[in-house]
Amino acid sequence: MPYIRRGATRRPKAPGQAQANSKKSAATPPTAYLRCRARPLRARRPRTGGPRMATIYSHSRLSSFENCPKQFEYRYIQKIPAASEGIEAFVGKRVHEVLERLYLFVGRDQIPGIEKVVDRYHKLWEETYDPERVRIVRENTPLSYYRQLGEDCLRGYYLRHYPFDESETLGLEKRVVFPLDDAGEYRMQGIIDRISRARDGAIEIHDYKTGARVPSQRILDQDRQLALYQIGLSRQYGHDTEYRLVWHYVAKNRTCVSTRTKEDLRKLRSDTIARIDEIQAATDFPAKKISLCGWCEYKSRCPLWASPEEVARVEAEEAEARAAAEEAEAVDDSQLSLL
């Protein structure tokens, strides 16, 4: 089985290439699994020049507007960088990274042992965990609980799916960009955790979930995210191909599956276009109190949670930090001009 690059599909090999690749893979010890680099957390600086609406939407962007228009404004119009993230998101990223690397090695016919997978997870944790950035929202829940949660998720998934031959991997962390309409005015994008071809020929769209709650089948049958990805992939794999939407709720060691009809996808296109029109026409972005407020990175500036004085203080601190960063950048540029 050939090596699978991120976001790539399998390509036919030239004569003699398969044998060369086989020798190259055999020379790479499974311990190389532990040497894959981690993805560091980065805070993006806000864009200047006034508010701008994105021309390419995503499921996350739509959900942000639906959950709280004020969060949408902060995140996607003002583009205020997040100073922190919840521990749940941090654990989810590490689990996703380890599973991506696991399937890369599966594609090389070098399945790492379960202990190497777990070791990789803890190595990533040590490399990326920053107590100044990662927040624990739930009171009386120790950090060790979340670290063990990620390990348990990986052990459960590994034991459930080993030796990982249920389907052929076609892509990992694959970015898809696609239009919703014939004119291409409404465009969507997304990152698919894993794409595979099952033994019966169906294209499977996989999504890993580390949350504790497993939705009902009725909710999954109405899920927008993976169905949008199906619309995007149908341009590559065909509209008449059979597709399956697969969720792996790794914290509960459960796998859920759903499918969509052509009428379902037609309605999804129409509903999504209507939602984008609503967002594009919006001029006011009110804050909403919801159960997820505790995990919002903008809570310290939200008018529903912070006093006007607190909001002013946060904005002043951020303005000062931006000014310092711009000054440092200007100094760097002036030094480069002297070289």
GROMACS .gro file of C-alpha atoms in nm:
model
  339
    1MET     CA    1   0.000   0.000   0.000
    2PRO     CA    2   0.160   0.334  -0.103
    3TYR     CA    3   0.235   0.630   0.120
    4ILE     CA    4  -0.058   0.871   0.140
    5ARG     CA    5   0.029   1.238   0.147
    6ARG     CA    6  -0.197   1.479   0.331
    7GLY     CA    7  -0.489   1.588   0.117
    8ALA     CA    8  -0.373   1.373  -0.175
    9THR     CA    9  -0.541   1.094  -0.360
   10ARG     CA   10  -0.372   0.775  -0.473
   11ARG     CA   11  -0.197   0.794  -0.807
   12PRO     CA   12  -0.097   0.502  -1.028
   13LYS     CA   13   0.271   0.415  -0.993
   14ALA     CA   14   0.519   0.410  -1.276
   15PRO     CA   15   0.679   0.074  -1.358
   16GLY     CA   16   0.941  -0.015  -1.100
   17GLN     CA   17   0.827   0.260  -0.865
   18ALA     CA   18   0.629   0.026  -0.642
   19GLN     CA   19   0.936  -0.187  -0.573
   20ALA     CA   20   1.152   0.119  -0.499
   21ASN     CA   21   0.893   0.262  -0.266
   22SER     CA   22   0.857  -0.072  -0.090
   23LYS     CA   23   1.232  -0.081  -0.019
   24LYS     CA   24   1.224   0.278   0.102
   25SER     CA   25   0.932   0.207   0.337
   26ALA     CA   26   1.098  -0.104   0.472
   27ALA     CA   27   1.407   0.101   0.558
   28THR     CA   28   1.200   0.338   0.770
   29PRO     CA   29   1.156   0.196   1.120
   30PRO     CA   30   0.814   0.225   1.286
   31THR     CA   31   0.980   0.435   1.557
   32ALA     CA   32   0.981   0.720   1.305
   33TYR     CA   33   0.617   0.758   1.402
   34LEU     CA   34   0.736   0.938   1.714
   35ARG     CA   35   0.940   1.193   1.523
   36CYS     CA   36   0.651   1.360   1.340
   37ARG     CA   37   0.642   1.731   1.417
   38ALA     CA   38   0.368   1.891   1.621
   39ARG     CA   39   0.159   2.184   1.503
   40PRO     CA   40   0.222   2.482   1.732
   41LEU     CA   41  -0.056   2.713   1.844
   42ARG     CA   42  -0.043   3.049   1.671
   43ALA     CA   43  -0.246   3.363   1.730
   44ARG     CA   44  -0.316   3.555   1.409
   45ARG     CA   45  -0.294   3.932   1.413
   46PRO     CA   46  -0.616   4.120   1.329
   47ARG     CA   47  -0.657   4.242   0.973
   48THR     CA   48  -0.654   4.618   0.926
   49GLY     CA   49  -0.855   4.828   0.684
   50GLY     CA   50  -1.203   4.785   0.829
   51PRO     CA   51  -1.452   4.498   0.845
   52ARG     CA   52  -1.466   4.258   0.550
   53MET     CA   53  -1.701   3.971   0.484
   54ALA     CA   54  -1.541   3.648   0.366
   55THR     CA   55  -1.637   3.530   0.019
   56ILE     CA   56  -1.576   3.164   0.110
   57TYR     CA   57  -1.785   3.021   0.390
   58SER     CA   58  -1.745   2.711   0.603
   59HIS     CA   59  -1.964   2.510   0.836
   60SER     CA   60  -1.779   2.663   1.133
   61ARG     CA   61  -1.839   3.015   1.003
   62LEU     CA   62  -2.210   2.950   0.959
   63SER     CA   63  -2.238   2.787   1.302
   64SER     CA   64  -2.065   3.082   1.467
   65PHE     CA   65  -2.326   3.322   1.326
   66GLU     CA   66  -2.611   3.091   1.426
   67ASN     CA   67  -2.483   3.041   1.781
   68CYS     CA   68  -2.389   3.404   1.849
   69PRO     CA   69  -2.372   3.683   1.589
   70LYS     CA   70  -2.142   3.883   1.818
   71GLN     CA   71  -1.888   3.600   1.823
   72PHE     CA   72  -1.912   3.588   1.444
   73GLU     CA   73  -1.841   3.960   1.427
   74TYR     CA   74  -1.538   3.935   1.654
   75ARG     CA   75  -1.398   3.627   1.479
   76TYR     CA   76  -1.472   3.678   1.111
   77ILE     CA   77  -1.530   4.051   1.056
   78GLN     CA   78  -1.304   4.219   1.310
   79LYS     CA   79  -1.075   3.915   1.298
   80ILE     CA   80  -0.971   3.949   1.661
   81PRO     CA   81  -0.718   3.671   1.732
   82ALA     CA   82  -0.803   3.425   2.006
   83ALA     CA   83  -0.577   3.460   2.308
   84SER     CA   84  -0.675   3.117   2.440
   85GLU     CA   85  -0.859   2.794   2.367
   86GLY     CA   86  -1.056   2.551   2.578
   87ILE     CA   87  -0.893   2.232   2.699
   88GLU     CA   88  -1.152   2.029   2.508
   89ALA     CA   89  -1.041   2.185   2.179
   90PHE     CA   90  -0.678   2.129   2.270
   91VAL     CA   91  -0.735   1.759   2.339
   92GLY     CA   92  -0.936   1.724   2.018
   93LYS     CA   93  -0.653   1.870   1.809
   94ARG     CA   94  -0.396   1.635   1.958
   95VAL     CA   95  -0.619   1.331   1.898
   96HIS     CA   96  -0.680   1.440   1.537
   97GLU     CA   97  -0.307   1.485   1.477
   98VAL     CA   98  -0.223   1.142   1.614
   99LEU     CA   99  -0.493   0.971   1.408
  100GLU     CA  100  -0.376   1.150   1.095
  101ARG     CA  101  -0.020   1.027   1.152
  102LEU     CA  102  -0.148   0.679   1.234
  103TYR     CA  103  -0.316   0.650   0.894
  104LEU     CA  104  -0.008   0.790   0.721
  105PHE     CA  105   0.190   0.498   0.860
  106VAL     CA  106  -0.092   0.254   0.784
  107GLY     CA  107  -0.059   0.370   0.422
  108ARG     CA  108   0.308   0.274   0.434
  109ASP     CA  109   0.222  -0.073   0.563
  110GLN     CA  110   0.397   0.024   0.886
  111ILE     CA  111   0.126   0.009   1.149
  112PRO     CA  112   0.271   0.145   1.474
  113GLY     CA  113   0.199  -0.043   1.794
  114ILE     CA  114  -0.060   0.097   2.027
  115GLU     CA  115   0.202   0.211   2.279
  116LYS     CA  116   0.383   0.411   2.010
  117VAL     CA  117   0.055   0.579   1.922
  118VAL     CA  118  -0.002   0.670   2.287
  119ASP     CA  119   0.360   0.786   2.326
  120ARG     CA  120   0.316   1.011   2.024
  121TYR     CA  121   0.009   1.166   2.185
  122HIS     CA  122   0.193   1.245   2.508
  123LYS     CA  123   0.489   1.383   2.315
  124LEU     CA  124   0.258   1.618   2.125
  125TRP     CA  125   0.097   1.720   2.452
  126GLU     CA  126   0.432   1.814   2.605
  127GLU     CA  127   0.534   2.008   2.293
  128THR     CA  128   0.216   2.212   2.257
  129TYR     CA  129   0.050   2.252   2.596
  130ASP     CA  130   0.072   2.611   2.721
  131PRO     CA  131  -0.103   2.683   3.053
  132GLU     CA  132  -0.124   3.050   2.956
  133ARG     CA  133  -0.332   2.969   2.647
  134VAL     CA  134  -0.531   2.658   2.735
  135ARG     CA  135  -0.831   2.714   2.965
  136ILE     CA  136  -1.015   2.461   3.179
  137VAL     CA  137  -1.373   2.582   3.201
  138ARG     CA  138  -1.527   2.304   3.409
  139GLU     CA  139  -1.455   2.360   3.775
  140ASN     CA  140  -1.296   2.085   3.985
  141THR     CA  141  -1.179   1.898   3.675
  142PRO     CA  142  -0.801   1.842   3.686
  143LEU     CA  143  -0.574   1.869   3.384
  144SER     CA  144  -0.481   1.503   3.427
  145TYR     CA  145  -0.841   1.406   3.351
  146TYR     CA  146  -0.826   1.565   3.005
  147ARG     CA  147  -0.485   1.421   2.928
  148GLN     CA  148  -0.606   1.073   3.017
  149LEU     CA  149  -0.923   1.132   2.813
  150GLY     CA  150  -0.719   1.180   2.497
  151GLU     CA  151  -0.520   0.865   2.565
  152ASP     CA  152  -0.837   0.664   2.627
  153CYS     CA  153  -0.987   0.793   2.301
  154LEU     CA  154  -0.686   0.675   2.105
  155ARG     CA  155  -0.663   0.337   2.274
  156GLY     CA  156  -1.031   0.270   2.216
  157TYR     CA  157  -1.015   0.373   1.850
  158TYR     CA  158  -0.701   0.169   1.786
  159LEU     CA  159  -0.841  -0.150   1.937
  160ARG     CA  160  -1.174  -0.105   1.758
  161HIS     CA  161  -1.027  -0.056   1.410
  162TYR     CA  162  -0.699  -0.251   1.410
  163PRO     CA  163  -0.557  -0.359   1.163
  164PHE     CA  164  -0.716  -0.062   0.981
  165ASP     CA  165  -0.810  -0.254   0.667
  166GLU     CA  166  -1.182  -0.172   0.662
  167SER     CA  167  -1.133   0.076   0.380
  168GLU     CA  168  -0.869   0.236   0.156
  169THR     CA  169  -0.761   0.584   0.263
  170LEU     CA  170  -0.793   0.839  -0.018
  171GLY     CA  171  -0.712   1.156   0.173
  172LEU     CA  172  -0.623   1.288   0.518
  173GLU     CA  173  -0.699   1.638   0.645
  174LYS     CA  174  -0.808   1.720   0.290
  175ARG     CA  175  -0.921   2.074   0.214
  176VAL     CA  176  -1.215   2.102  -0.022
  177VAL     CA  177  -1.341   2.423  -0.185
  178PHE     CA  178  -1.658   2.407  -0.390
  179PRO     CA  179  -1.951   2.618  -0.518
  180LEU     CA  180  -2.308   2.577  -0.401
  181ASP     CA  181  -2.458   2.736  -0.712
  182ASP     CA  182  -2.395   2.705  -1.085
  183ALA     CA  183  -2.258   3.060  -1.110
  184GLY     CA  184  -2.003   2.996  -0.835
  185GLU     CA  185  -2.111   3.298  -0.632
  186TYR     CA  186  -2.164   3.096  -0.313
  187ARG     CA  187  -1.852   2.904  -0.220
  188MET     CA  188  -1.781   2.672   0.071
  189GLN     CA  189  -1.468   2.517   0.211
  190GLY     CA  190  -1.378   2.262   0.475
  191ILE     CA  191  -1.113   2.025   0.606
  192ILE     CA  192  -1.212   1.656   0.598
  193ASP     CA  193  -1.048   1.440   0.864
  194ARG     CA  194  -1.031   1.132   0.643
  195ILE     CA  195  -1.173   1.015   0.310
  196SER     CA  196  -1.180   0.645   0.229
  197ARG     CA  197  -1.322   0.394  -0.018
  198ALA     CA  198  -1.502   0.104   0.148
  199ARG     CA  199  -1.485  -0.252   0.021
  200ASP     CA  200  -1.822  -0.209  -0.150
  201GLY     CA  201  -1.692   0.096  -0.340
  202ALA     CA  202  -1.871   0.361  -0.134
  203ILE     CA  203  -1.687   0.683  -0.054
  204GLU     CA  204  -1.677   0.740   0.322
  205ILE     CA  205  -1.636   1.083   0.480
  206HIS     CA  206  -1.497   1.045   0.831
  207ASP     CA  207  -1.512   1.290   1.120
  208TYR     CA  208  -1.352   1.236   1.462
  209LYS     CA  209  -1.538   1.371   1.764
  210THR     CA  210  -1.386   1.383   2.113
  211GLY     CA  211  -1.692   1.528   2.286
  212ALA     CA  212  -1.883   1.323   2.541
  213ARG     CA  213  -2.227   1.360   2.382
  214VAL     CA  214  -2.338   1.131   2.099
  215PRO     CA  215  -2.630   1.283   1.903
  216SER     CA  216  -2.937   1.083   1.810
  217GLN     CA  217  -2.965   0.931   1.463
  218ARG     CA  218  -3.230   1.191   1.380
  219ILE     CA  219  -2.983   1.472   1.453
  220LEU     CA  220  -2.708   1.303   1.254
  221ASP     CA  221  -2.941   1.259   0.958
  222GLN     CA  222  -2.983   1.638   0.957
  223ASP     CA  223  -2.614   1.721   1.009
  224ARG     CA  224  -2.491   1.989   0.772
  225GLN     CA  225  -2.113   1.962   0.790
  226LEU     CA  226  -2.041   1.620   0.641
  227ALA     CA  227  -2.326   1.655   0.392
  228LEU     CA  228  -2.164   1.974   0.262
  229TYR     CA  229  -1.840   1.782   0.226
  230GLN     CA  230  -2.027   1.524   0.019
  231ILE     CA  231  -2.138   1.801  -0.215
  232GLY     CA  232  -1.775   1.906  -0.250
  233LEU     CA  233  -1.640   1.556  -0.306
  234SER     CA  234  -1.908   1.471  -0.562
  235ARG     CA  235  -1.725   1.697  -0.806
  236GLN     CA  236  -1.427   1.460  -0.784
  237TYR     CA  237  -1.584   1.119  -0.724
  238GLY     CA  238  -1.914   1.165  -0.908
  239HIS     CA  239  -2.270   1.258  -0.816
  240ASP     CA  240  -2.401   0.904  -0.860
  241THR     CA  241  -2.139   0.744  -0.635
  242GLU     CA  242  -2.259   0.603  -0.305
  243TYR     CA  243  -2.144   0.810  -0.008
  244ARG     CA  244  -2.149   0.741   0.363
  245LEU     CA  245  -2.107   1.000   0.636
  246VAL     CA  246  -1.919   0.847   0.928
  247TRP     CA  247  -1.872   0.997   1.274
  248HIS     CA  248  -1.629   0.844   1.522
  249TYR     CA  249  -1.725   0.946   1.875
  250VAL     CA  250  -1.395   0.831   2.017
  251ALA     CA  251  -1.468   0.932   2.377
  252LYS     CA  252  -1.757   0.684   2.375
  253ASN     CA  253  -1.594   0.437   2.132
  254ARG     CA  254  -1.895   0.457   1.901
  255THR     CA  255  -1.926   0.490   1.524
  256CYS     CA  256  -2.236   0.644   1.364
  257VAL     CA  257  -2.330   0.644   0.996
  258SER     CA  258  -2.575   0.844   0.785
  259THR     CA  259  -2.651   0.893   0.416
  260ARG     CA  260  -2.810   1.165   0.202
  261THR     CA  261  -3.042   1.155  -0.098
  262LYS     CA  262  -3.010   1.389  -0.394
  263GLU     CA  263  -3.315   1.576  -0.267
  264ASP     CA  264  -3.151   1.613   0.075
  265LEU     CA  265  -2.846   1.770  -0.089
  266ARG     CA  266  -3.057   1.997  -0.309
  267LYS     CA  267  -3.237   2.131  -0.003
  268LEU     CA  268  -2.908   2.169   0.183
  269ARG     CA  269  -2.769   2.381  -0.099
  270SER     CA  270  -3.077   2.602  -0.094
  271ASP     CA  271  -3.081   2.639   0.285
  272THR     CA  272  -2.710   2.716   0.301
  273ILE     CA  273  -2.735   2.981   0.030
  274ALA     CA  274  -3.023   3.140   0.221
  275ARG     CA  275  -2.813   3.146   0.538
  276ILE     CA  276  -2.521   3.308   0.357
  277ASP     CA  277  -2.756   3.572   0.217
  278GLU     CA  278  -2.878   3.640   0.570
  279ILE     CA  279  -2.522   3.685   0.696
  280GLN     CA  280  -2.420   3.905   0.405
  281ALA     CA  281  -2.719   4.132   0.465
  282ALA     CA  282  -2.663   4.159   0.841
  283THR     CA  283  -2.570   4.499   0.980
  284ASP     CA  284  -2.617   4.422   1.349
  285PHE     CA  285  -2.452   4.139   1.537
  286PRO     CA  286  -2.615   4.102   1.880
  287ALA     CA  287  -2.464   3.886   2.151
  288LYS     CA  288  -2.656   3.577   2.267
  289LYS     CA  289  -2.625   3.391   2.595
  290ILE     CA  290  -2.596   3.019   2.527
  291SER     CA  291  -2.455   2.715   2.705
  292LEU     CA  292  -2.127   2.750   2.515
  293CYS     CA  293  -2.047   3.099   2.642
  294GLY     CA  294  -1.802   2.964   2.898
  295TRP     CA  295  -1.583   2.830   2.617
  296CYS     CA  296  -1.596   3.145   2.402
  297GLU     CA  297  -1.258   3.313   2.353
  298TYR     CA  298  -1.430   3.653   2.345
  299LYS     CA  299  -1.616   3.629   2.675
  300SER     CA  300  -1.387   3.887   2.839
  301ARG     CA  301  -1.504   4.152   2.590
  302CYS     CA  302  -1.864   4.038   2.543
  303PRO     CA  303  -2.122   4.304   2.640
  304LEU     CA  304  -2.338   4.035   2.804
  305TRP     CA  305  -2.060   3.921   3.037
  306ALA     CA  306  -1.808   4.201   3.081
  307SER     CA  307  -1.859   4.553   3.212
  308PRO     CA  308  -1.792   4.845   2.976
  309GLU     CA  309  -1.478   4.919   3.177
  310GLU     CA  310  -1.355   4.561   3.135
  311VAL     CA  311  -1.421   4.567   2.762
  312ALA     CA  312  -1.232   4.896   2.730
  313ARG     CA  313  -0.940   4.753   2.928
  314VAL     CA  314  -0.918   4.442   2.708
  315GLU     CA  315  -0.934   4.648   2.388
  316ALA     CA  316  -0.666   4.889   2.517
  317GLU     CA  317  -0.433   4.601   2.605
  318GLU     CA  318  -0.479   4.447   2.261
  319ALA     CA  319  -0.419   4.780   2.087
  320GLU     CA  320  -0.099   4.824   2.286
  321ALA     CA  321   0.016   4.473   2.196
  322ARG     CA  322  -0.058   4.532   1.827
  323ALA     CA  323   0.135   4.859   1.832
  324ALA     CA  324   0.434   4.687   1.991
  325ALA     CA  325   0.421   4.409   1.732
  326GLU     CA  326   0.402   4.657   1.444
  327GLU     CA  327   0.694   4.854   1.588
  328ALA     CA  328   0.902   4.539   1.619
  329GLU     CA  329   0.812   4.444   1.262
  330ALA     CA  330   0.915   4.789   1.138
  331VAL     CA  331   1.250   4.754   1.314
  332ASP     CA  332   1.304   4.415   1.152
  333ASP     CA  333   1.224   4.559   0.809
  334SER     CA  334   1.466   4.848   0.859
  335GLN     CA  335   1.741   4.607   0.960
  336LEU     CA  336   1.676   4.391   0.654
  337SER     CA  337   1.710   4.696   0.428
  338LEU     CA  338   2.065   4.742   0.555
  339LEU     CA  339   2.172   4.393   0.448
   0.00000   0.00000   0.00000
